[in-house]
Coordinates of C-alpha atoms in Angstrom, one line a residue:
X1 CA 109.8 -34.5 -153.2
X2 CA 107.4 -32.7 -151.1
X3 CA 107.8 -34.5 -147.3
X4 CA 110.5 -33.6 -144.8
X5 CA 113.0 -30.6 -145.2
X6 CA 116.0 -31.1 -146.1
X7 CA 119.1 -31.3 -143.9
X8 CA 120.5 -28.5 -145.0
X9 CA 118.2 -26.3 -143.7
X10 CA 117.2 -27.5 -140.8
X11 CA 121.0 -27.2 -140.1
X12 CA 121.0 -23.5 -141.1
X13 CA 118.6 -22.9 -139.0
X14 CA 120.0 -24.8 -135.9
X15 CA 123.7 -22.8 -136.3
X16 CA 121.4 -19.6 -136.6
X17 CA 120.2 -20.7 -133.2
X18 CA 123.8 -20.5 -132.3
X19 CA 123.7 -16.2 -132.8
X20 CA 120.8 -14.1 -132.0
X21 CA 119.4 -11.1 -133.2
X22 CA 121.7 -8.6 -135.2
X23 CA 123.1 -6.0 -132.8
X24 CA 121.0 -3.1 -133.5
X25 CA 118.0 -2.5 -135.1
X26 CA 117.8 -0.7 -137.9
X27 CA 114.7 2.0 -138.8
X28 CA 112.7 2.8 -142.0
X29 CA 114.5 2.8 -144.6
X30 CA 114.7 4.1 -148.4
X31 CA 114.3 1.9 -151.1
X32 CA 117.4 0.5 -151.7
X33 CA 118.9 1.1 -154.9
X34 CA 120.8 -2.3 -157.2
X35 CA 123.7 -0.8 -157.2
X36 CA 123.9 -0.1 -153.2
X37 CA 123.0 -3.9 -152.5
X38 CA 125.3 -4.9 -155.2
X39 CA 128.4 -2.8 -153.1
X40 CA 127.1 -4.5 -150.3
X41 CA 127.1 -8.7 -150.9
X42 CA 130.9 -7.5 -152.6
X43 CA 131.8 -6.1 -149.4
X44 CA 130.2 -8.5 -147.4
X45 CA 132.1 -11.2 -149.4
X46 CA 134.9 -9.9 -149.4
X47 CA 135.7 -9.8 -146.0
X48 CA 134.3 -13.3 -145.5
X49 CA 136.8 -14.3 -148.6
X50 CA 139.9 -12.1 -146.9
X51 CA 138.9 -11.8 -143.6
X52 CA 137.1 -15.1 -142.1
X53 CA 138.2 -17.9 -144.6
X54 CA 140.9 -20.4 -143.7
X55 CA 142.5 -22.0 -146.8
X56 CA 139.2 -21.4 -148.7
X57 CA 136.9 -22.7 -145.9
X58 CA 135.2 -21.6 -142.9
X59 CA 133.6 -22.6 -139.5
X60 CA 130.1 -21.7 -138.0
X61 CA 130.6 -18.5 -135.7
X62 CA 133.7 -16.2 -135.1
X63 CA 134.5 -13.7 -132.3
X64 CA 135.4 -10.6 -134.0
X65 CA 139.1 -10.7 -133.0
X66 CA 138.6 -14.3 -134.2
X67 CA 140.5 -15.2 -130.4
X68 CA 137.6 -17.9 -130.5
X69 CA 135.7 -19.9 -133.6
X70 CA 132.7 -22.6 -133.7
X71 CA 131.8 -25.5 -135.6
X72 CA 129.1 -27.4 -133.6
X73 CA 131.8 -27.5 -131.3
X74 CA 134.7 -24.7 -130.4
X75 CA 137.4 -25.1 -133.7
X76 CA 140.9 -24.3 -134.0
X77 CA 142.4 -21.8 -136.5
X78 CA 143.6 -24.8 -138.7
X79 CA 140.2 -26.0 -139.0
X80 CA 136.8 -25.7 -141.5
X81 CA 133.2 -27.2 -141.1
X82 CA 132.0 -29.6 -143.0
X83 CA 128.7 -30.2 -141.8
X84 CA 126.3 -27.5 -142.4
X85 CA 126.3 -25.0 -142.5
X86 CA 129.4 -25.0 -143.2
X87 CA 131.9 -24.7 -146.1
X88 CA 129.7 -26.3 -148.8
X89 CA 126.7 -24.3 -147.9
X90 CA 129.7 -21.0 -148.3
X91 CA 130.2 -22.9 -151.5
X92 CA 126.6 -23.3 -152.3
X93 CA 126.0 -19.4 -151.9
X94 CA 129.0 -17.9 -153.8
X95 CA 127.2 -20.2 -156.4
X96 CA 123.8 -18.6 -156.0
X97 CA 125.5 -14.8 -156.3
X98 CA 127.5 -15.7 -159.2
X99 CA 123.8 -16.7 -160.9
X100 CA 122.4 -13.1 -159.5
X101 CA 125.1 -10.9 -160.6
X102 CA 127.3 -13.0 -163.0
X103 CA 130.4 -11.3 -161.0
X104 CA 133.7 -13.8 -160.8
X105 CA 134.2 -12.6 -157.2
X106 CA 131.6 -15.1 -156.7
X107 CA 132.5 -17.9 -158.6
X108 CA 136.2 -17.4 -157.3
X109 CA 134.9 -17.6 -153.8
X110 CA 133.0 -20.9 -154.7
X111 CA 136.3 -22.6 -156.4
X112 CA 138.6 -21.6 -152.8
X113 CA 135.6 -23.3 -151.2
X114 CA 135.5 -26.5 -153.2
X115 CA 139.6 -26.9 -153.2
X116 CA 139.3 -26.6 -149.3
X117 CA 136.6 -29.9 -149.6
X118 CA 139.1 -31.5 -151.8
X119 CA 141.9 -30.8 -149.7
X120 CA 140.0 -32.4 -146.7
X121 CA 138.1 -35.4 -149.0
X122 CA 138.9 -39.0 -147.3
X123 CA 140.7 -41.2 -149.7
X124 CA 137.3 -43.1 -149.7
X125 CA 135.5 -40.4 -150.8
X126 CA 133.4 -38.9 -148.4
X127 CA 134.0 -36.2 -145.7
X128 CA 134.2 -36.2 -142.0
X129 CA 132.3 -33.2 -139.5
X130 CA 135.4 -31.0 -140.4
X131 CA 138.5 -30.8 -141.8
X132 CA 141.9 -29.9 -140.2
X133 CA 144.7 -28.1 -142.4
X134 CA 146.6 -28.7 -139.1
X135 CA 147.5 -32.2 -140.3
X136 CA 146.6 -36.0 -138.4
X137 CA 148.5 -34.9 -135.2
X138 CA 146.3 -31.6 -134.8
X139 CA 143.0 -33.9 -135.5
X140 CA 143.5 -36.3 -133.5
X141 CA 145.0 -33.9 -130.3
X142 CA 141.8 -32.0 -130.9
X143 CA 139.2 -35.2 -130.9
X144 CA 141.5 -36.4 -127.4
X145 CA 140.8 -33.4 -125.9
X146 CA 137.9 -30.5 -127.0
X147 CA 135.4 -33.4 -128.6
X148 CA 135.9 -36.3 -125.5
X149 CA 135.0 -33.9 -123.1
X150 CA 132.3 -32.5 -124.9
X151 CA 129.8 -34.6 -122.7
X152 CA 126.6 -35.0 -125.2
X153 CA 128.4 -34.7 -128.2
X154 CA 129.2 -38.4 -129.1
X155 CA 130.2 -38.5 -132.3
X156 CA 133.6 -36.6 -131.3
X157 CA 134.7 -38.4 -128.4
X158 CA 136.9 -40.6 -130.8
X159 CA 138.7 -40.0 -133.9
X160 CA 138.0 -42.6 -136.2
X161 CA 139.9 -41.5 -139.3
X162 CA 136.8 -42.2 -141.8
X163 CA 133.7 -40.6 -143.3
X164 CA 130.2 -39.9 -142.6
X165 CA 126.8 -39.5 -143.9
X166 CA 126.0 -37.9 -140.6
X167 CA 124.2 -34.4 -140.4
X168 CA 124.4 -34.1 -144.3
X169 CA 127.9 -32.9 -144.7
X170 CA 129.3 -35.2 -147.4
X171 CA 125.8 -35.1 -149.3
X172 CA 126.4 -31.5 -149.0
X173 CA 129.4 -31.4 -150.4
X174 CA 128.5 -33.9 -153.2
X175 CA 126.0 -31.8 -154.5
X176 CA 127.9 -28.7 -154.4
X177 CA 130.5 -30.1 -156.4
X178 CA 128.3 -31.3 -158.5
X179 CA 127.1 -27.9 -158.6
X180 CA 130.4 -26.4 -159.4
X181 CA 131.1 -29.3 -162.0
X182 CA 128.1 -28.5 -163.9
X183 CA 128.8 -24.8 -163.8
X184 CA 131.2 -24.9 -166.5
X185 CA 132.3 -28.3 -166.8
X186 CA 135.8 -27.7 -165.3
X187 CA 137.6 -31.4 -165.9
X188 CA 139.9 -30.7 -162.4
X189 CA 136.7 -30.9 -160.3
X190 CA 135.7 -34.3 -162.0
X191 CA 138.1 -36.7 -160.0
X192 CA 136.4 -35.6 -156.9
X193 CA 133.1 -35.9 -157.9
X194 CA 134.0 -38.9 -159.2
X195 CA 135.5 -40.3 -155.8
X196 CA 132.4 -38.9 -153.9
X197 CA 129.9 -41.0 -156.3
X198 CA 131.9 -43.9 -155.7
X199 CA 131.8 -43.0 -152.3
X200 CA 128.0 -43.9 -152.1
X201 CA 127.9 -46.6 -154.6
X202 CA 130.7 -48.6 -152.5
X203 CA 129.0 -47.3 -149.2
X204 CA 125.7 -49.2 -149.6
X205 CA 124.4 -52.3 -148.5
X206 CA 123.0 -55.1 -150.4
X207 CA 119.8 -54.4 -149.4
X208 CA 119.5 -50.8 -150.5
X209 CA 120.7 -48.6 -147.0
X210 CA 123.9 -46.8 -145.5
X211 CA 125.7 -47.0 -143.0
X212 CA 126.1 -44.1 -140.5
X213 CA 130.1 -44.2 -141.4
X214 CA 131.9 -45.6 -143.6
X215 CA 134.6 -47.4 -144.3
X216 CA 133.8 -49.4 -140.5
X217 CA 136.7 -48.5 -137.9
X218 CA 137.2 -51.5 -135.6
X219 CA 137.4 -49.2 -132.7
X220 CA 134.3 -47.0 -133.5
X221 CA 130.5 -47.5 -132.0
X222 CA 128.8 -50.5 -133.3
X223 CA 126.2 -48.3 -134.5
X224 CA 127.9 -46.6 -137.1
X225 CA 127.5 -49.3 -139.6
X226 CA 124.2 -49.8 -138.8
X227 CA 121.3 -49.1 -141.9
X228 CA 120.8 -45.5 -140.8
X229 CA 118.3 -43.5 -141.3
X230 CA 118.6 -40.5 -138.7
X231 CA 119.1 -37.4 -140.1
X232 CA 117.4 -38.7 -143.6
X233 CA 120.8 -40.2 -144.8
X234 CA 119.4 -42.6 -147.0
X235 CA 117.3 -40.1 -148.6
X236 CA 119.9 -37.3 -149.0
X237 CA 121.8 -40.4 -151.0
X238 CA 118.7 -41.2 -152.9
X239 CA 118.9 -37.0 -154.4
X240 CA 122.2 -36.8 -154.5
X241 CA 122.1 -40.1 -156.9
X242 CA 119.3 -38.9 -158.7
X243 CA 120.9 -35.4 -159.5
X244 CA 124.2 -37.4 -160.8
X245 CA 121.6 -39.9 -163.1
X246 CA 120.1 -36.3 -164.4
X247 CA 122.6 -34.0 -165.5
X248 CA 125.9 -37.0 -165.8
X249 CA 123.5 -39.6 -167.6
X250 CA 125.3 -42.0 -165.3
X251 CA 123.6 -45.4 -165.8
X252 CA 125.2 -46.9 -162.3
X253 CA 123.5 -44.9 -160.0
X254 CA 119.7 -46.2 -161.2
X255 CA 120.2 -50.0 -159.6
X256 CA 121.6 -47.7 -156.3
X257 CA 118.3 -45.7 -156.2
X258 CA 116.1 -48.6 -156.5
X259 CA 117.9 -50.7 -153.9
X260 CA 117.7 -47.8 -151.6
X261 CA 114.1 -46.6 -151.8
X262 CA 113.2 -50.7 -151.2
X263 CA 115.4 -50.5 -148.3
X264 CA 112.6 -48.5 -146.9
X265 CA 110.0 -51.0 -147.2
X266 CA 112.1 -54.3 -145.9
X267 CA 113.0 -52.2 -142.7
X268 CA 109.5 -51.3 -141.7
X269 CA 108.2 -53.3 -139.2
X270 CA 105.2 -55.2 -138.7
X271 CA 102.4 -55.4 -137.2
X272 CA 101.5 -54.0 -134.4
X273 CA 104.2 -51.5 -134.3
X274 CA 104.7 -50.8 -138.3
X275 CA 107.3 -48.1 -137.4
X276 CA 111.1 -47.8 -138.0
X277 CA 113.8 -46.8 -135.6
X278 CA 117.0 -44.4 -135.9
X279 CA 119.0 -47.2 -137.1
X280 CA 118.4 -50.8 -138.0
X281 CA 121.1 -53.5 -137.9
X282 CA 122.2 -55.5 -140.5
X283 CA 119.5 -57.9 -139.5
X284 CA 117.6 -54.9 -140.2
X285 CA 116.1 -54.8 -136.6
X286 CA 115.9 -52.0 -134.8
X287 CA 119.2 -50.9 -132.7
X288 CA 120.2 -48.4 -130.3
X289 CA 122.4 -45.4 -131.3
X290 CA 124.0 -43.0 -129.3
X291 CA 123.8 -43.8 -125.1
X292 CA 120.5 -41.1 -125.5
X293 CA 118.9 -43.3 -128.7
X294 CA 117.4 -46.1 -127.4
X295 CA 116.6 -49.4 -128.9
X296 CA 113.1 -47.9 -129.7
X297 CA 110.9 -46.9 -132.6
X298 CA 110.8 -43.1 -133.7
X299 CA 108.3 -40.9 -134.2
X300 CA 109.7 -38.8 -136.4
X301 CA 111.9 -41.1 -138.3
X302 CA 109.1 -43.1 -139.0
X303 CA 107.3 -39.8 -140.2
X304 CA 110.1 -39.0 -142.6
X305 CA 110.1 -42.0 -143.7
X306 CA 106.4 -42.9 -144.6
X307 CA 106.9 -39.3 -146.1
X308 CA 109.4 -40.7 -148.4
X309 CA 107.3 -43.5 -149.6
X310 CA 105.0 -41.2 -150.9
X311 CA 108.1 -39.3 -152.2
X312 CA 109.1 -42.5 -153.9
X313 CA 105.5 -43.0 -155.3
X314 CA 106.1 -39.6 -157.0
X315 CA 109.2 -40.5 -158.3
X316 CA 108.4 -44.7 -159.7
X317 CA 104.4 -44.5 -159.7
X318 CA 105.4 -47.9 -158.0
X319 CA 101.9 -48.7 -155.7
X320 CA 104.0 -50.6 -153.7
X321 CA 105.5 -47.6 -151.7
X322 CA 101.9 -46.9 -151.0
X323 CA 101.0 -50.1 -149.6
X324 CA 101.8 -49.5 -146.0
X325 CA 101.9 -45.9 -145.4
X326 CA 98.0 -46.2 -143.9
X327 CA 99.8 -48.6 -141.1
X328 CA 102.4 -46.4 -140.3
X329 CA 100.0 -43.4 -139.7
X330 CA 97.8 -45.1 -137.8
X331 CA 100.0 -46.0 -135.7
X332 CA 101.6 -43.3 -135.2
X333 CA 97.9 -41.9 -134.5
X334 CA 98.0 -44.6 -131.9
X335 CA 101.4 -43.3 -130.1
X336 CA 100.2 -39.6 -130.1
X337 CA 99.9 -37.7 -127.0
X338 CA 97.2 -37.7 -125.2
X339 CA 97.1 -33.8 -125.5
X340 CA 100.1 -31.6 -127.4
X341 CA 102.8 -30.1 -125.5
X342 CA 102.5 -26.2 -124.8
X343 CA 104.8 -25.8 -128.0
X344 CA 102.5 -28.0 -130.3
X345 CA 104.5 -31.1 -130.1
X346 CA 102.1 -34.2 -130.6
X347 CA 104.2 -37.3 -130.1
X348 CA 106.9 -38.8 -127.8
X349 CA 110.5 -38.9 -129.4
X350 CA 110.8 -42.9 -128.7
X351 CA 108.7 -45.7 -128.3
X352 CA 109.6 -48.7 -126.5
X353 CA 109.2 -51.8 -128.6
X354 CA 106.4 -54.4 -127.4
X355 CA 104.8 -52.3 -125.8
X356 CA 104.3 -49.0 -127.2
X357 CA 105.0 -46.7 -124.0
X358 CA 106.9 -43.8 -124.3
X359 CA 110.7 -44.1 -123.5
X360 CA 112.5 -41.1 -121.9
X361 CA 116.0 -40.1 -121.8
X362 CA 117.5 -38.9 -119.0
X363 CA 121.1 -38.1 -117.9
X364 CA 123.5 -38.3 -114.1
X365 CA 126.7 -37.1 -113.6
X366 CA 128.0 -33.6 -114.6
X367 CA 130.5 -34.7 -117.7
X368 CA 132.1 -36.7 -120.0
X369 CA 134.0 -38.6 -117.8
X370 CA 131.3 -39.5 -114.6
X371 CA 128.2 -39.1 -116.3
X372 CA 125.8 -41.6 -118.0
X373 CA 122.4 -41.3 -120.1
X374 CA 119.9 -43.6 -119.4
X375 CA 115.9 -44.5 -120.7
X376 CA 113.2 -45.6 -118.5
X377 CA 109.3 -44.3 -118.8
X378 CA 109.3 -41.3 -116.5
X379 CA 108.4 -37.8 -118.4
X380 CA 110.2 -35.8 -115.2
X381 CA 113.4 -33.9 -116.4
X382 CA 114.3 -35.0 -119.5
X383 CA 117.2 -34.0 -121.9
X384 CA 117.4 -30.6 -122.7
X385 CA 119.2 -30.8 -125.6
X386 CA 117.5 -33.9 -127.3
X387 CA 114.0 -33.0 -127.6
X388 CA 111.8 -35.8 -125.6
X389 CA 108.5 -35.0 -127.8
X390 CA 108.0 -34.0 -131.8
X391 CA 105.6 -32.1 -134.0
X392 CA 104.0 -34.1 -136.2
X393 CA 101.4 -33.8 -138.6
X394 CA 99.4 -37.1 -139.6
X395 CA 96.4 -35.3 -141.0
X396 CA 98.5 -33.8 -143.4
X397 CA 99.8 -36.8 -144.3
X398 CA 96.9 -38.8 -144.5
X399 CA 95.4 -36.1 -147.0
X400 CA 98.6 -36.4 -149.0
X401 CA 98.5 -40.4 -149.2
X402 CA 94.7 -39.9 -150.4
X403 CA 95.6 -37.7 -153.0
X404 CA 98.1 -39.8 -154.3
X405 CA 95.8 -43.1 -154.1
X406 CA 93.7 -41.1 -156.1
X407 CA 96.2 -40.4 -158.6
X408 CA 96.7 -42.7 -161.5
X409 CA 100.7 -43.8 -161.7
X410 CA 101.8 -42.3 -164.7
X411 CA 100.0 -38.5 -163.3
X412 CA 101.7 -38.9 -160.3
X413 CA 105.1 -39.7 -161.7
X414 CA 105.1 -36.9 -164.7
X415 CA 107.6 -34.6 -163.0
X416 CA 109.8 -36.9 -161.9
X417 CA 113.4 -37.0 -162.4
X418 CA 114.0 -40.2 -162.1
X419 CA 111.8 -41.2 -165.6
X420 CA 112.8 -37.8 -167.6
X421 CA 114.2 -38.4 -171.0
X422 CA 115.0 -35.1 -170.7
X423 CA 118.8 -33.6 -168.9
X424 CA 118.0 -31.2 -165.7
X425 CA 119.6 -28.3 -165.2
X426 CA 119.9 -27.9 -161.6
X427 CA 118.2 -25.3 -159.5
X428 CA 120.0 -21.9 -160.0
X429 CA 119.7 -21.5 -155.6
X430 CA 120.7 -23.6 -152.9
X431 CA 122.0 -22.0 -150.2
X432 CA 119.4 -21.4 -148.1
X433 CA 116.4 -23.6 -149.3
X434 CA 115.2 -27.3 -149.4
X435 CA 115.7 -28.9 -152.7
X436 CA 114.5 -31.7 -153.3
X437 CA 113.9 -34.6 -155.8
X438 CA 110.6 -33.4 -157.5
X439 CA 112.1 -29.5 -157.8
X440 CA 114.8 -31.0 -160.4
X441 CA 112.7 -30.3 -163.3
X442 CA 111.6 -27.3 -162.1
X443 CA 112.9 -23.4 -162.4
X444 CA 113.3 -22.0 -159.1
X445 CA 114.0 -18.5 -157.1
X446 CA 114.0 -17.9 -153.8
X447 CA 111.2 -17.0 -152.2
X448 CA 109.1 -14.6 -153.4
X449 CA 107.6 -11.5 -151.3
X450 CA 108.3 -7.7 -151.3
X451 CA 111.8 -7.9 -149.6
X452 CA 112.4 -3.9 -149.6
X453 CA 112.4 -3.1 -146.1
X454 CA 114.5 -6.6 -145.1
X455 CA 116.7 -5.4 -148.0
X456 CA 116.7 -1.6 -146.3
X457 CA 117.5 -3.0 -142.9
X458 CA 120.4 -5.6 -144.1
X459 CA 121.9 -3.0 -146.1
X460 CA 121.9 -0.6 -142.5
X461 CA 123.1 -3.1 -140.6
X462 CA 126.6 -4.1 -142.5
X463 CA 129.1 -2.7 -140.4
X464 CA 132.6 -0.5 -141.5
X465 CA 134.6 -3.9 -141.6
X466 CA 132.0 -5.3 -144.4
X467 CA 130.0 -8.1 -141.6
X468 CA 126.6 -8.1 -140.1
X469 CA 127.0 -8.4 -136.3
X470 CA 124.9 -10.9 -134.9
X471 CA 124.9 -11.6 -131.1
X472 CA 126.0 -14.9 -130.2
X473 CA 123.1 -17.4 -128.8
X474 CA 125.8 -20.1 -127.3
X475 CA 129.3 -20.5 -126.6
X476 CA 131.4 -23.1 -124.7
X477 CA 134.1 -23.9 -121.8
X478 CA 137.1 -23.5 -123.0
X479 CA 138.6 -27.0 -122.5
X480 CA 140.5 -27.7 -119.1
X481 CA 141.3 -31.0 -119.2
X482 CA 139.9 -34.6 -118.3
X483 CA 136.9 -33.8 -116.0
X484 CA 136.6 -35.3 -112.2
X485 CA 135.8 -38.4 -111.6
X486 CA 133.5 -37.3 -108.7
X487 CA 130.6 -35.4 -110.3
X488 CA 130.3 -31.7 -109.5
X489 CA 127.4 -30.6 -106.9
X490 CA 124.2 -29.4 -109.5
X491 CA 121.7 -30.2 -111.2
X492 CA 122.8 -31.1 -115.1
X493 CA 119.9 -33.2 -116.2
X494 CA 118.2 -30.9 -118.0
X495 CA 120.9 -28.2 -119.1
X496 CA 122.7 -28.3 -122.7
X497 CA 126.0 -28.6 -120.9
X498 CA 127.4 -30.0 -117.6
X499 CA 130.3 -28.7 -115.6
X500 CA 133.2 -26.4 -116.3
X501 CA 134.9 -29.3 -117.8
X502 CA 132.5 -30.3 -120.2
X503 CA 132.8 -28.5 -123.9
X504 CA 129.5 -28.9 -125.1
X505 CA 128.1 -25.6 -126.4
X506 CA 125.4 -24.1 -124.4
X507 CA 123.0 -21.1 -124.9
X508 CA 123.6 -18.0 -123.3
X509 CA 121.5 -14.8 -122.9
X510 CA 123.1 -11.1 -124.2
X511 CA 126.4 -13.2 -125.2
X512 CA 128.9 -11.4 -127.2
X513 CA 128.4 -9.7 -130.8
X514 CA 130.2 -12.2 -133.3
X515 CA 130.3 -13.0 -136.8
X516 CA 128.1 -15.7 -138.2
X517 CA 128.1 -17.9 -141.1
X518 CA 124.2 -18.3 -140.8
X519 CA 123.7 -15.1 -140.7
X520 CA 125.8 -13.7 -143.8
X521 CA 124.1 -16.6 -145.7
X522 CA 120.5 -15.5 -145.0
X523 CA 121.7 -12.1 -145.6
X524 CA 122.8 -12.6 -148.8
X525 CA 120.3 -14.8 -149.6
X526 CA 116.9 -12.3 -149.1
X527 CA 119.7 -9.7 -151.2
X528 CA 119.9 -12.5 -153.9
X529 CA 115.8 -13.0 -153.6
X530 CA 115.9 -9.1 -154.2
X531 CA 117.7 -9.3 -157.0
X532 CA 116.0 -11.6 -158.7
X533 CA 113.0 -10.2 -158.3
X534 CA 114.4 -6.6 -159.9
X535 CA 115.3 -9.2 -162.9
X536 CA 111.6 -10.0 -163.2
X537 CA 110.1 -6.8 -163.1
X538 CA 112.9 -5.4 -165.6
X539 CA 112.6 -8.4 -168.0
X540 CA 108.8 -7.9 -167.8
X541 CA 109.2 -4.1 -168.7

């Protein structure tokens, strides 16, 4: 599908935020030879395998006496990520280096991956953010203490013992083990894949969506079994279920897909404000999220999504996912700024309903335990770390839904998927690109380009101890304690963390030299790319 990215990298990307540039900066360089950037992703892996991994799995950023360690949050030793990128997107590129090199180190690394995802799989068959080896007590000591007081990080102020489609971490993980499955169709990674496919079947609603968690907990947010669209949950379901129908011929999955690309169209609104919000309840009107999500329409939710009808077009040649895109564009034509932001952003985050006036989020207090978000229609100091205003571009989608109106059905739909009598084979890269529905029938690499002098730099740059150092972009107070009542004398309205109580992470400038996931994974990634393209030119010769 072309449209929105998917989660995955837009994830990669955000923990890259979380570590800056490498330490130093490497000068020209000679052309590297195979051979040298073949010692290099060994020794790179193999301290990641020896050095960083915990039980097979791994968190988002290290200190190099590993005295500290991040997930979106600061971890404990016991603990792996599950949300990207995380210890599927590991798994995901040990996969990608066994296809460049066809070296077991790779494929060994993927399987101590996928048995710390098993380890950590809820009995429903989904995942949670991460996964503690430290047992219930360890989780849920952690949850009272570093995620309560992590002020705007909601979704860890309780433990709730279940799953989530949140931030693309079980879809992740599906398709990686799908991946591995498929890889040489090893029966002792079928139960699991198995679990996680009835995960989403038994997960879905009547009318086609999913909840934000799942199975409900009595004493977790209202919200999260709401129809949920942030964060493109319903279509990360929709490829993971697609991918299973290709390459398992599994039948069950089809009525799934169907019910959940029409759960787009019943959960658009009407006229005048044909838009859709974060989440929708089971009514499916629109409801409020988090304390800073609003019972309001969004921008770019409601661009993902009409970007998904015309996804869903591709995929059916059904003219009904067609019929109402032209509404939801010019409406959100209607919503735009009156002029961009400086950084090109062209439309306010939320819209109030009725009314169509921008909503902005604001916050008071300095933590967890005094402070409060609230919404009104003032643009003066808004959140700084949930973006007020978005980039979006309607032209570009108005000239895609024209194209596609011009396309006959059975045109449109010839690549897809989803009406192949043909088995896939899945792309042979993942790690570090956006896959998507319509590339499921296609060969892919990653990109192309000359990569010689990235490759030349990269190779420079890998230190004694076998890791690229990468200076760390944002840290976090240690935790030290419930915070006061009384808020703490400043200004927090606009900052990515409050006072010395609260754990969110926060950016920092010249913060220490680390060791980051994000940064091994593009790394190896643009050596795989360089590989591959070697391949080429010797196959062509």
């Amino acid at each position: 599908m072309s449209g929105p990215p998917t989660r995955r990298a837009a994830l990669v990307a955000g923990a890259a935020a979380f570590v800056g540039a490498a330490a130093g900066q490497a000068g020209a360089q000679a052309a590297p030879s195979r051979e040298a950037v073949l010692q290099a992703m060994r020794r790179a892996t193999r301290f990641m395998t020896d050095r960083v991994a915990y039980n097979g799995g791994y968190v988002w950023s290290y200190l190099p006496d590993f005295s500290r360690r991040w997930g979106e949050l600061e971890a404990r030793p016991t603990m792996v990520w599950v949300q990207p990128p995380g210890t599927a997107t590991m798994g995901h590129l040990y996969l990608d280096a066994f296809h460049a090199t066809g070296e077991d180190q790779y494929y060994a690394a993927a399987e101590q991956a996928a048995a710390a995802l098993i380890y950590g799989q809820h009995p429903s068959g989904g995942w949670n953010y991460l996964i503690d080896f430290g047992g219930e007590g360890s989780i849920r000591d952690w949850y009272g203490t570093y995620g309560q007081n992590a002020w705007r990080m909601e979704e860890f102020h309780h433990y709730l013992g279940n799953a989530t489609f949140d931030d693309a971490g079980t879809s992740e993980v599906m398709q990686f083990l799908l991946r591995l499955y498929l890889e040489k169709r090893d029966p002792k990674y079928r139960p699991a894949l198995e679990r996680a496919i009835g995960y989403v079947l038994e997960s879905q609603y009547p009318v086609g969506g999913w909840p934000q968690r799942h199975p409900h907990a009595d004493h977790g947010p209202e919200y999260a079994r709401y129809i949920t669209f942030n964060d493109d949950v319903a279509g990360e379901n929709i490829k993971f279920l697609v991918m299973v129908y290709q390459t398992l011929g599994d039948a069950r999955v089809l009525d799934a897909i169907t019910r959940a690309m029409t759960s787009f169209l019943v959960t658009q609104q009407g006229q005048p404000q044909p838009g859709w919000a974060l989440q929708h309840d089971l009514d499916l009107k629109p409801a409020a999220a988090r304390s800073y999500e609003p019972l309001a329409l969004a921008t770019h939710t409601t661009a993902t999504n009409l970007a998904q009808l015309m996804s869903f077009y591709e995929l059916t040649g059904d003219a009904k996912f067609l019929a109402r895109v032209g509404e939801g564009l010019d409406w959100l034509d209607k919503v735009r700024l009156v002029r961009p932001r400086p950084d090109g952003r062209t439309h306010p985050t939320f819209i109030e309903i009725g009314t169509d006036r921008p909503l902005y989020v604001h916050r008071t207090g300095s933590n967890a335990v005094n402070g409060r978000y609230f919404a009104d229609h003032s643009d003066q100091k808004t959140l700084g770390h949930y973006s007020a205003y978005r980039k979006i571009d309607v032209a570009a989608m108005r000239h895609r839904l024209e194209r596609l109106k011009a396309t006959p059905p059975a045109e449109a739909s010839r690549n897809s998927p989803l009406l192949s009598k043909t088995p896939i084979v899945l792309p042979r890269f993942f790690a570090n690109q956006d896959i998507s529905t319509s590339d499921l029938n296609a060969v892919r690499a990653p990109p192309a380009g000359d990569k010689g002098e990235a490759v030349g730099r990269i190779l420079s740059e890998l230190n004694t101890e076998g890791w690229w150092p990468s200076r760390l972009a944002a840290m976090s107070n240690p935790y030290r304690g419930p915070g006061p009542k009384t808020p703490t004398p400043g200004d927090y309205a606009s900052t990515h963390v409050g006072d010395a109580w609260d754990t969110s992470p926060y950016p920092v400038k010249d913060g220490p030299v680390g060791i980051s996931i994000a940064h091994y994974i593009g790394n190896m990634s643009t050596l795989i790319g360089w590989l591959e393209q070697e391949n080429t030119g010797r196959n062509r010769t």
